[in-house]
mmCIF file of C-alpha atoms in Angstrom:
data_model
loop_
_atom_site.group_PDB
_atom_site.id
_atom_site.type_symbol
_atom_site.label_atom_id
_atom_site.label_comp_id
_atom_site.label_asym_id
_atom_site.label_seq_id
_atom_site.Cartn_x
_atom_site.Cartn_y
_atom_site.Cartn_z
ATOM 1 C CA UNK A 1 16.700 126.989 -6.870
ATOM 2 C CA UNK A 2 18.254 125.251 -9.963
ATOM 3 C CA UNK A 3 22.314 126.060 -10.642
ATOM 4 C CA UNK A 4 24.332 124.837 -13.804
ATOM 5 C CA UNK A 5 27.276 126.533 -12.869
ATOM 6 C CA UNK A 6 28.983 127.563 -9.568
ATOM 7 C CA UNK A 7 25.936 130.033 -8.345
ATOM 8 C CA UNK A 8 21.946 129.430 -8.207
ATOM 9 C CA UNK A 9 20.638 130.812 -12.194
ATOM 10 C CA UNK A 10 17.894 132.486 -9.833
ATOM 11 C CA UNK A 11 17.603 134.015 -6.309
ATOM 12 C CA UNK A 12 14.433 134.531 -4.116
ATOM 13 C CA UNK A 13 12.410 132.632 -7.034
ATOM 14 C CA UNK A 14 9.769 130.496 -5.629
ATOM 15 C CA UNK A 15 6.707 128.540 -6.672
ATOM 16 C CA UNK A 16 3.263 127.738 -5.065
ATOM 17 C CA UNK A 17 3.995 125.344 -2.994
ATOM 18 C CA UNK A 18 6.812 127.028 -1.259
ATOM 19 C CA UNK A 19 4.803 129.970 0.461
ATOM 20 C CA UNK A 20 6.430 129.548 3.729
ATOM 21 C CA UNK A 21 10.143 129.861 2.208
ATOM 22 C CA UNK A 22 8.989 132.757 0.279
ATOM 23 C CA UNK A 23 7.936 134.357 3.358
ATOM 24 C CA UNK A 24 11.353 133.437 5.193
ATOM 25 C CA UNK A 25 13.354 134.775 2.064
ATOM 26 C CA UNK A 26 11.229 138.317 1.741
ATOM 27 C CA UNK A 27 12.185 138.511 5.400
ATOM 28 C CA UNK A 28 15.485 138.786 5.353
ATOM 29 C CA UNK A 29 16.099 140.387 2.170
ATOM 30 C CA UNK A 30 13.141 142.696 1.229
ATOM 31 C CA UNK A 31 11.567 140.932 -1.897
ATOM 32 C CA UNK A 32 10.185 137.263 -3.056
ATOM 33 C CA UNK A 33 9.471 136.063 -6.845
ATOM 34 C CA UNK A 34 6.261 133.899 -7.422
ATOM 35 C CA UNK A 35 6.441 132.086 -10.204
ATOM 36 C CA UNK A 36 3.549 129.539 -11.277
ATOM 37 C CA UNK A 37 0.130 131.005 -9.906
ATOM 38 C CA UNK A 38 -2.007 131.114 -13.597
ATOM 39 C CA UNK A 39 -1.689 128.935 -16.570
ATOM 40 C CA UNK A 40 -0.276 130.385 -19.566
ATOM 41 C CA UNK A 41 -3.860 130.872 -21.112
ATOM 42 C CA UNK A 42 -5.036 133.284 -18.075
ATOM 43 C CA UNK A 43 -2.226 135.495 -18.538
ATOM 44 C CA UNK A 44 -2.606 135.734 -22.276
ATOM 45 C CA UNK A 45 -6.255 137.007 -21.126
ATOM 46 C CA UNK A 46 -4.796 139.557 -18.638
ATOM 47 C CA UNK A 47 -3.044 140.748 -21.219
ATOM 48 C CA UNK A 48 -5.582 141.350 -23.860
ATOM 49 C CA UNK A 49 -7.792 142.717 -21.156
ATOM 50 C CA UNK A 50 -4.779 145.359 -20.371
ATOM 51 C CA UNK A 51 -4.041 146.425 -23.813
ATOM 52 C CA UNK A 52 -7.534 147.186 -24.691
ATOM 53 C CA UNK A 53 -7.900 149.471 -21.608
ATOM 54 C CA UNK A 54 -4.122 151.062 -23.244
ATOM 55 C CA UNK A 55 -5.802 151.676 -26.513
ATOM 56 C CA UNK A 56 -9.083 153.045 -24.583
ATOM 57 C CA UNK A 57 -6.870 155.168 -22.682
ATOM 58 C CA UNK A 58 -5.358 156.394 -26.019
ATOM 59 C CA UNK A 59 -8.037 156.878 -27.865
ATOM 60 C CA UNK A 60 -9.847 158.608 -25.584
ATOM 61 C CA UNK A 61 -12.584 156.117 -24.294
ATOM 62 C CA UNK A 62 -11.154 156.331 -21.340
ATOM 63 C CA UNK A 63 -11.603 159.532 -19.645
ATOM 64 C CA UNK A 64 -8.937 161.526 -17.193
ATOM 65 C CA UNK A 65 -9.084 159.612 -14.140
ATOM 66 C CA UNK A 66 -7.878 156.524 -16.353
ATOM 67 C CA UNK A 67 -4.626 159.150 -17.839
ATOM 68 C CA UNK A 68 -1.452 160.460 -16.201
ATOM 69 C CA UNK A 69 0.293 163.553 -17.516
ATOM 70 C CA UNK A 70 2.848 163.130 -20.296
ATOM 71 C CA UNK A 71 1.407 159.651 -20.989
ATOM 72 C CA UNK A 72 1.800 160.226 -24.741
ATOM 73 C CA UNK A 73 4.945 159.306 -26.451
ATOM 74 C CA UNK A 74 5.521 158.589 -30.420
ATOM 75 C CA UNK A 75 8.990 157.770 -29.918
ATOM 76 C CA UNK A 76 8.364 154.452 -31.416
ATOM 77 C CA UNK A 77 7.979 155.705 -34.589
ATOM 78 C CA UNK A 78 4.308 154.626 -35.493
ATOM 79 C CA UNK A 79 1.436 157.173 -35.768
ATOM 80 C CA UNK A 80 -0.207 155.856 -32.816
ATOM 81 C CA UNK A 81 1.389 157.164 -29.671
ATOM 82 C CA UNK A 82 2.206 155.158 -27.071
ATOM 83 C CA UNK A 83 0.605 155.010 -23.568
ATOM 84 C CA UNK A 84 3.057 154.549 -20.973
ATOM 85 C CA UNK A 85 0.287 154.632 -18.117
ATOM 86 C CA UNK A 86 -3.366 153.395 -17.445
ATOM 87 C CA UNK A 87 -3.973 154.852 -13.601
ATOM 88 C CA UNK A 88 -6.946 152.613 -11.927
ATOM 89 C CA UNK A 89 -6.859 150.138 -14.150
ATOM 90 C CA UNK A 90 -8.330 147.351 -11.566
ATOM 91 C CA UNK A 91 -11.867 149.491 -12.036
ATOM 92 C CA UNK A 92 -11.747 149.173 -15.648
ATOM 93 C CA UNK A 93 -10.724 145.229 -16.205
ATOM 94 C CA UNK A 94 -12.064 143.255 -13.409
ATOM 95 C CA UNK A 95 -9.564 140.081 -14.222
ATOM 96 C CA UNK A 96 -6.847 143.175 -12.613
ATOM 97 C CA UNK A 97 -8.481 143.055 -9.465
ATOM 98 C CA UNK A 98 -9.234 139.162 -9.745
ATOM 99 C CA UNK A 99 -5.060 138.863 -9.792
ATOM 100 C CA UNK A 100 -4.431 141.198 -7.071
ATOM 101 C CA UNK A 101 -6.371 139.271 -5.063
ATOM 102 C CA UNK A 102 -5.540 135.818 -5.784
ATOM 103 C CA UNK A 103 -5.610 133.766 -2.475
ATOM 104 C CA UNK A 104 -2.105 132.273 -2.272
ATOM 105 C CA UNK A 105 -0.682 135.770 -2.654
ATOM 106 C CA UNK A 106 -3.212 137.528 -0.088
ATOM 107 C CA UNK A 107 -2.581 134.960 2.626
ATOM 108 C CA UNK A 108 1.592 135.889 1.937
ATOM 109 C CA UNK A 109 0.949 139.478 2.237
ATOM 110 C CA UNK A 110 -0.771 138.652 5.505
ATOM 111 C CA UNK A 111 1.825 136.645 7.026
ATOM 112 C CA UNK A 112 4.337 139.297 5.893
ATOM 113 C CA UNK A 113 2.617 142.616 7.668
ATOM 114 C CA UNK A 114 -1.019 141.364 8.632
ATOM 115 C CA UNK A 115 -4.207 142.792 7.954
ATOM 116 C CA UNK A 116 -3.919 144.821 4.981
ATOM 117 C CA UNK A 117 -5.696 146.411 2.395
ATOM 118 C CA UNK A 118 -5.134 147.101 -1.760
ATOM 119 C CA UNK A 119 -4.867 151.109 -2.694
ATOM 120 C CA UNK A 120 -7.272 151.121 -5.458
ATOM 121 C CA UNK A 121 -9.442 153.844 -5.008
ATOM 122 C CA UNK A 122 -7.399 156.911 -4.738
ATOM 123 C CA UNK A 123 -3.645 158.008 -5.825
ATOM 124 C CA UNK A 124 -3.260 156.152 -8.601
ATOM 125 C CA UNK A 125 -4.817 152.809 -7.653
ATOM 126 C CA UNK A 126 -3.251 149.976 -9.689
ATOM 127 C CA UNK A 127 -1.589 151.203 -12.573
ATOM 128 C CA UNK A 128 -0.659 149.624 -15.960
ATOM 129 C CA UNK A 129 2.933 150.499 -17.009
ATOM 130 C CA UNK A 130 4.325 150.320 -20.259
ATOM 131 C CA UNK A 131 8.169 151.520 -20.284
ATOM 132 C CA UNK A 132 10.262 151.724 -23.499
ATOM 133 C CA UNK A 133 13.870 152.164 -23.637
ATOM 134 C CA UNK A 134 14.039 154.896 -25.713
ATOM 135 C CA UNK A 135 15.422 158.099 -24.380
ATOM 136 C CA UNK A 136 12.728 160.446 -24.891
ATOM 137 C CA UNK A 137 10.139 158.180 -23.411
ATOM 138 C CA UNK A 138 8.206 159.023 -20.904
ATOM 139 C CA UNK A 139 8.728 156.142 -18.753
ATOM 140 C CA UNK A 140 11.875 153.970 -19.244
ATOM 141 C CA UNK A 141 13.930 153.920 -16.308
ATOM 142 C CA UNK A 142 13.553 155.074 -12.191
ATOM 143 C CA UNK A 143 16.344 155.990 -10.026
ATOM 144 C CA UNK A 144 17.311 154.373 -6.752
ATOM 145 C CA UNK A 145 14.472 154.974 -3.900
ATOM 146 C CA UNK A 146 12.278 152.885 -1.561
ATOM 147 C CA UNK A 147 8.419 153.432 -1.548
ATOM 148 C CA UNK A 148 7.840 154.695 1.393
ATOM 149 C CA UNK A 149 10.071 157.742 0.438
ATOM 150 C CA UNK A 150 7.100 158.753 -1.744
ATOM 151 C CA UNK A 151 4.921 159.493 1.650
ATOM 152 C CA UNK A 152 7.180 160.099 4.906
ATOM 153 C CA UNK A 153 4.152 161.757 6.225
ATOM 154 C CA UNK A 154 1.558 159.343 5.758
ATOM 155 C CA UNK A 155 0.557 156.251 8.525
ATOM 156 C CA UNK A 156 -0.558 153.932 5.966
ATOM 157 C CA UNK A 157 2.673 152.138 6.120
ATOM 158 C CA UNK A 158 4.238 149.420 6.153
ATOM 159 C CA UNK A 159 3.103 147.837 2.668
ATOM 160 C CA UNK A 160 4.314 145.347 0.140
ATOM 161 C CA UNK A 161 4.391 146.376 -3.655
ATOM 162 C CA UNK A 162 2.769 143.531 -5.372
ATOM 163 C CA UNK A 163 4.302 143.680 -9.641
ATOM 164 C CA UNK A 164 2.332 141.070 -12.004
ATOM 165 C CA UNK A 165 4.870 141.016 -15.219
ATOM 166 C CA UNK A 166 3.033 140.630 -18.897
ATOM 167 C CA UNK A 167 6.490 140.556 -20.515
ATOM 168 C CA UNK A 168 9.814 138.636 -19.102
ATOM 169 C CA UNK A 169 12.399 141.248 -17.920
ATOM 170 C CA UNK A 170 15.963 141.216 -19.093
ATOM 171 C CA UNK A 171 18.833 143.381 -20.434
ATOM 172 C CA UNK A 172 16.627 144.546 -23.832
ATOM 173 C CA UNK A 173 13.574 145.324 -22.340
ATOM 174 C CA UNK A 174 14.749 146.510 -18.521
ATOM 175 C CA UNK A 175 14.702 145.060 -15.372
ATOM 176 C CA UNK A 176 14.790 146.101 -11.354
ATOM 177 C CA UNK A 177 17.700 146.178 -9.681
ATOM 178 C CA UNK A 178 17.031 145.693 -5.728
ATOM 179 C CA UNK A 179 19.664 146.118 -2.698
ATOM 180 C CA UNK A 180 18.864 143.232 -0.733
ATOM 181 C CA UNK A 181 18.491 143.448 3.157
ATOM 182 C CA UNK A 182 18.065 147.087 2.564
ATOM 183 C CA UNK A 183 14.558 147.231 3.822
ATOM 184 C CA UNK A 184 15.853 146.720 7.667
ATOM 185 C CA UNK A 185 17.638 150.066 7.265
ATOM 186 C CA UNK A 186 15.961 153.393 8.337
ATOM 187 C CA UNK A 187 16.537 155.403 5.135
ATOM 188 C CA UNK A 188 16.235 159.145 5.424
ATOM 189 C CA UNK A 189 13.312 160.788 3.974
ATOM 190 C CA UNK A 190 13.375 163.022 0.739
ATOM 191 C CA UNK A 191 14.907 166.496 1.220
ATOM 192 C CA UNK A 192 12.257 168.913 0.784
ATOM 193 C CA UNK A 193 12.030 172.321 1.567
ATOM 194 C CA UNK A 194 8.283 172.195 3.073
ATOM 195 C CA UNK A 195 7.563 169.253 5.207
ATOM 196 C CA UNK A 196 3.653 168.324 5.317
ATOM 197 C CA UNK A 197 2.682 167.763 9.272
ATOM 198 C CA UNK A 198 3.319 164.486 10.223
ATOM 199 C CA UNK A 199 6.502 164.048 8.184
ATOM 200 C CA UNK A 200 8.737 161.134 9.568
ATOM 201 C CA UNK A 201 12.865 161.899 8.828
ATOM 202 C CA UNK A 202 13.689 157.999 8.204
ATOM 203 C CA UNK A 203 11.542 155.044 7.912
ATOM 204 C CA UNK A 204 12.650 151.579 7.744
ATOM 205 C CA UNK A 205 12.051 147.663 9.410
ATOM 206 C CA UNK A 206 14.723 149.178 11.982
ATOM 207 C CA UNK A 207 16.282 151.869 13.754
ATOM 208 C CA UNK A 208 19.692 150.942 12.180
ATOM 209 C CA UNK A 209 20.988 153.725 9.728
ATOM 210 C CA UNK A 210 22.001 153.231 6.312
ATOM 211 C CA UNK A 211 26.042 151.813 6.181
ATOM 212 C CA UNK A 212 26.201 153.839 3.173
ATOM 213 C CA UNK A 213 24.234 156.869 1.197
ATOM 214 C CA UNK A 214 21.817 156.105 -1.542
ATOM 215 C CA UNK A 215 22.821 157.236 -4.820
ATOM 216 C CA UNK A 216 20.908 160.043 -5.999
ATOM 217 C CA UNK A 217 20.066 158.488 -9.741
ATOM 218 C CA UNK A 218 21.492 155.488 -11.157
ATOM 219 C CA UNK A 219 24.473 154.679 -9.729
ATOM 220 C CA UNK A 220 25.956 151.239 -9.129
ATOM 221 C CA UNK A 221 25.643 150.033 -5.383
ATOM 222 C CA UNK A 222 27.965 147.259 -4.311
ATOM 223 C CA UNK A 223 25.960 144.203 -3.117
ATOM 224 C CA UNK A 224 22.916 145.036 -6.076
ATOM 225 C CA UNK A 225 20.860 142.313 -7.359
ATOM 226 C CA UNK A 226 19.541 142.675 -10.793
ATOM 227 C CA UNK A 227 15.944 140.641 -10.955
ATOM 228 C CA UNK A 228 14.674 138.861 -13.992
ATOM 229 C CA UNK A 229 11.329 138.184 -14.075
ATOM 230 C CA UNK A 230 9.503 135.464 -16.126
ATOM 231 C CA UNK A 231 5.727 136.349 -18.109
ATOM 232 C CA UNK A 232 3.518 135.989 -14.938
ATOM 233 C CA UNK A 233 5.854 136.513 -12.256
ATOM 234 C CA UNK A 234 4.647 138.127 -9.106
ATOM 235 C CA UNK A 235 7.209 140.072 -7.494
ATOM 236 C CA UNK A 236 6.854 141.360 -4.092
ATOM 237 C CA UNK A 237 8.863 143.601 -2.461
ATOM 238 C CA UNK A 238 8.962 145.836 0.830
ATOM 239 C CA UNK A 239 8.334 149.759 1.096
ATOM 240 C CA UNK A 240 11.616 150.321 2.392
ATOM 241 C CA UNK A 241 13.386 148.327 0.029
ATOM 242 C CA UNK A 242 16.211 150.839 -2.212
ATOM 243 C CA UNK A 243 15.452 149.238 -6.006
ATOM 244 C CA UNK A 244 15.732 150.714 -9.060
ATOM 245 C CA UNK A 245 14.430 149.938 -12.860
ATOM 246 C CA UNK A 246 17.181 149.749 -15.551
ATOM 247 C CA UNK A 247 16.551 151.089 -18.518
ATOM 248 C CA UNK A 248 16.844 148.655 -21.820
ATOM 249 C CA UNK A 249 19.006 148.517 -24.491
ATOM 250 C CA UNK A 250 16.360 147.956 -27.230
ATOM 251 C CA UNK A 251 14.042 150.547 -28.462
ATOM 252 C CA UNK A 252 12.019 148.227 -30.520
ATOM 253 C CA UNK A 253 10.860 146.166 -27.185
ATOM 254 C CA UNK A 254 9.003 146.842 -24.050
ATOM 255 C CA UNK A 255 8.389 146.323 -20.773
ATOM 256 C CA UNK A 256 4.215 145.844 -19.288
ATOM 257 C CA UNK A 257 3.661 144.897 -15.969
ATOM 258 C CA UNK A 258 0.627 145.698 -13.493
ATOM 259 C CA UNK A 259 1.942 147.474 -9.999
ATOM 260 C CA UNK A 260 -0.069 148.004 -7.209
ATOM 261 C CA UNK A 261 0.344 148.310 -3.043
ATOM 262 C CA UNK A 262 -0.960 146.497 -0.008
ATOM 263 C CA UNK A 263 -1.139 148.996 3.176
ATOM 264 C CA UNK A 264 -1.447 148.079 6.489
ATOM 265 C CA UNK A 265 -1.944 151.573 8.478
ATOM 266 C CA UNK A 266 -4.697 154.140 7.793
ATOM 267 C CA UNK A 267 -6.738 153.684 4.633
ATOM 268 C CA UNK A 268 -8.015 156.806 4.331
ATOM 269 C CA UNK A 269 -5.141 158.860 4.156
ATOM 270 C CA UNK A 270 -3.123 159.617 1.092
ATOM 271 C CA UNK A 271 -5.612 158.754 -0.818
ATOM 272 C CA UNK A 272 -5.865 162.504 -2.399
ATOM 273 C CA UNK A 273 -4.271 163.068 -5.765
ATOM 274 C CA UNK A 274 -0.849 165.754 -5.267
ATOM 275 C CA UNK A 275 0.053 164.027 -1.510
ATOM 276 C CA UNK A 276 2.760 161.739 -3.454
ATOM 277 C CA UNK A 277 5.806 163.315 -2.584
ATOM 278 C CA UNK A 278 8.575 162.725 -6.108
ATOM 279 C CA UNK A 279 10.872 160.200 -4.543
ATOM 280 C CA UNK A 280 13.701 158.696 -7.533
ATOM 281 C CA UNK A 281 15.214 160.758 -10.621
ATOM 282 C CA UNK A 282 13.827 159.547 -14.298
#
């Protein structure tokens, strides 16, 4: 880590050659930063790739499996609305799946929760995400949660949420904001009024309850780490990790990443489209 002043400019920020710190760091605090894995050239062909399966989406060529609801949003002015969503995007644009599966980032995964597979086939799969700040967008910001929040029922955890960025994060665009450590808590579950069989009450790395409630929304935590991701980051990050994305403060930029899981427990359940139980406020 480099410093200038009295504190490192970047935490949990490592390169290829530092695998085994990576691991050590994601550890402890629930998330690692790669940084370094492509040349500049094979992420400017990700992205191409990506946007052409965003205008495909939008114009149609695409069909449903490919669209999430409310994925339209004209908020940016033009004629062309925007897609905010491309669901199962590593079926369309095979470079997707080539990333996912690059071999310096499978072998982390593994030494992080062991033999695991990539959700591609059902739920949403890998998903292209385009967030805009602006208010009326469909996706700009998330509220405080942890993954597996979104399934307390299913036994396809643990996982690590793998996030390739096409565009640097920062204050204009958005950014995550992670709680680190948080992952070794047992967080409750959502409160829902019908539980599906086999729902779990916490989950966590531990048995150790939460030293303090997660906000409901947005709310500041004490101890928060905002992350700020470079074009062609990897971020990983644990399932029971409380993070949050910030919305940005400029409409006229936006924030494209690819997001996508590795499970370790059953892979053929929660695989079936409605099972994803709404987990963080929007």
């Amino acid at each position: 880590m480099s410093s200038y002043g009295s504190l490192d400019v970047e935490v949990g920020v490592f390169g290829p050659a530092e695998m085994d710190r990576a691991k050590d760091f994601y550890l402890a605090h629930g998330f690692a930063v790669l940084r370094g894995l492509w040349p500049e050239e094979y992420i400017d062909r990700l992205d191409a790739a990506c946007s052409q399966a965003q205008a495909d989406v939008a114009a149609g060529r695409l069909g449903e499996r490919h669209r999430s609801r409310d994925h339209f949003d004209p908020t940016d002015g033009s004629a062309t609305p925007t897609v905010h969503y491309v669901l199962h995007v590593s079926e369309v644009v095979e470079q997707v799946r080539e990333a996912f599966h690059h071999p310096a980032v499978g072998q982390l995964v593994e030494d992080l929760i062991g033999p695991h597979w990539l959700l591609e086939g059902g739920l949403f799969g890998v998903v292209f995400q385009d967030a805009r700040s602006d208010s009326e967008s469909g996706y700009s910001r998330i509220g405080w949660h942890s993954d597996w929040q979104g399934g307390p029922h299913l036994a396809r955890w643990p996982s690590t949420a793998i996030t390739i960025h096409l565009d640097a994060t920062s204050p204009a665009n958005g950014f995550l904001r992670v709680l680190p450590g948080s992952h070794l808590w047992a967080t409750p579950a959502p409160a829902i009024e019908e539980k599906p069989e086999g729902w779990q009450d916490k989950g966590g790395r531990t048995d150790q309850d939460p030293p303090i409630p997660m906000p409901s929304a947005f709310g500041r935590i004490p101890g928060e780490v905002a992350l700020y991701c470079q074009r062609g980051d990897v971020l990983l990050h644990d399932c029971y990790l409380w993070h949050a994305a910030a919305r940005g403060t400029d409409d006229t930029v936006g924030r494209r990443h690819l997001r996508g899981s590795w499970y370790t427990g059953r892979e053929d359940q929660g695989v079936v489209p409605g099972q994803f139980v709404k987990n963080a406020a929007r």
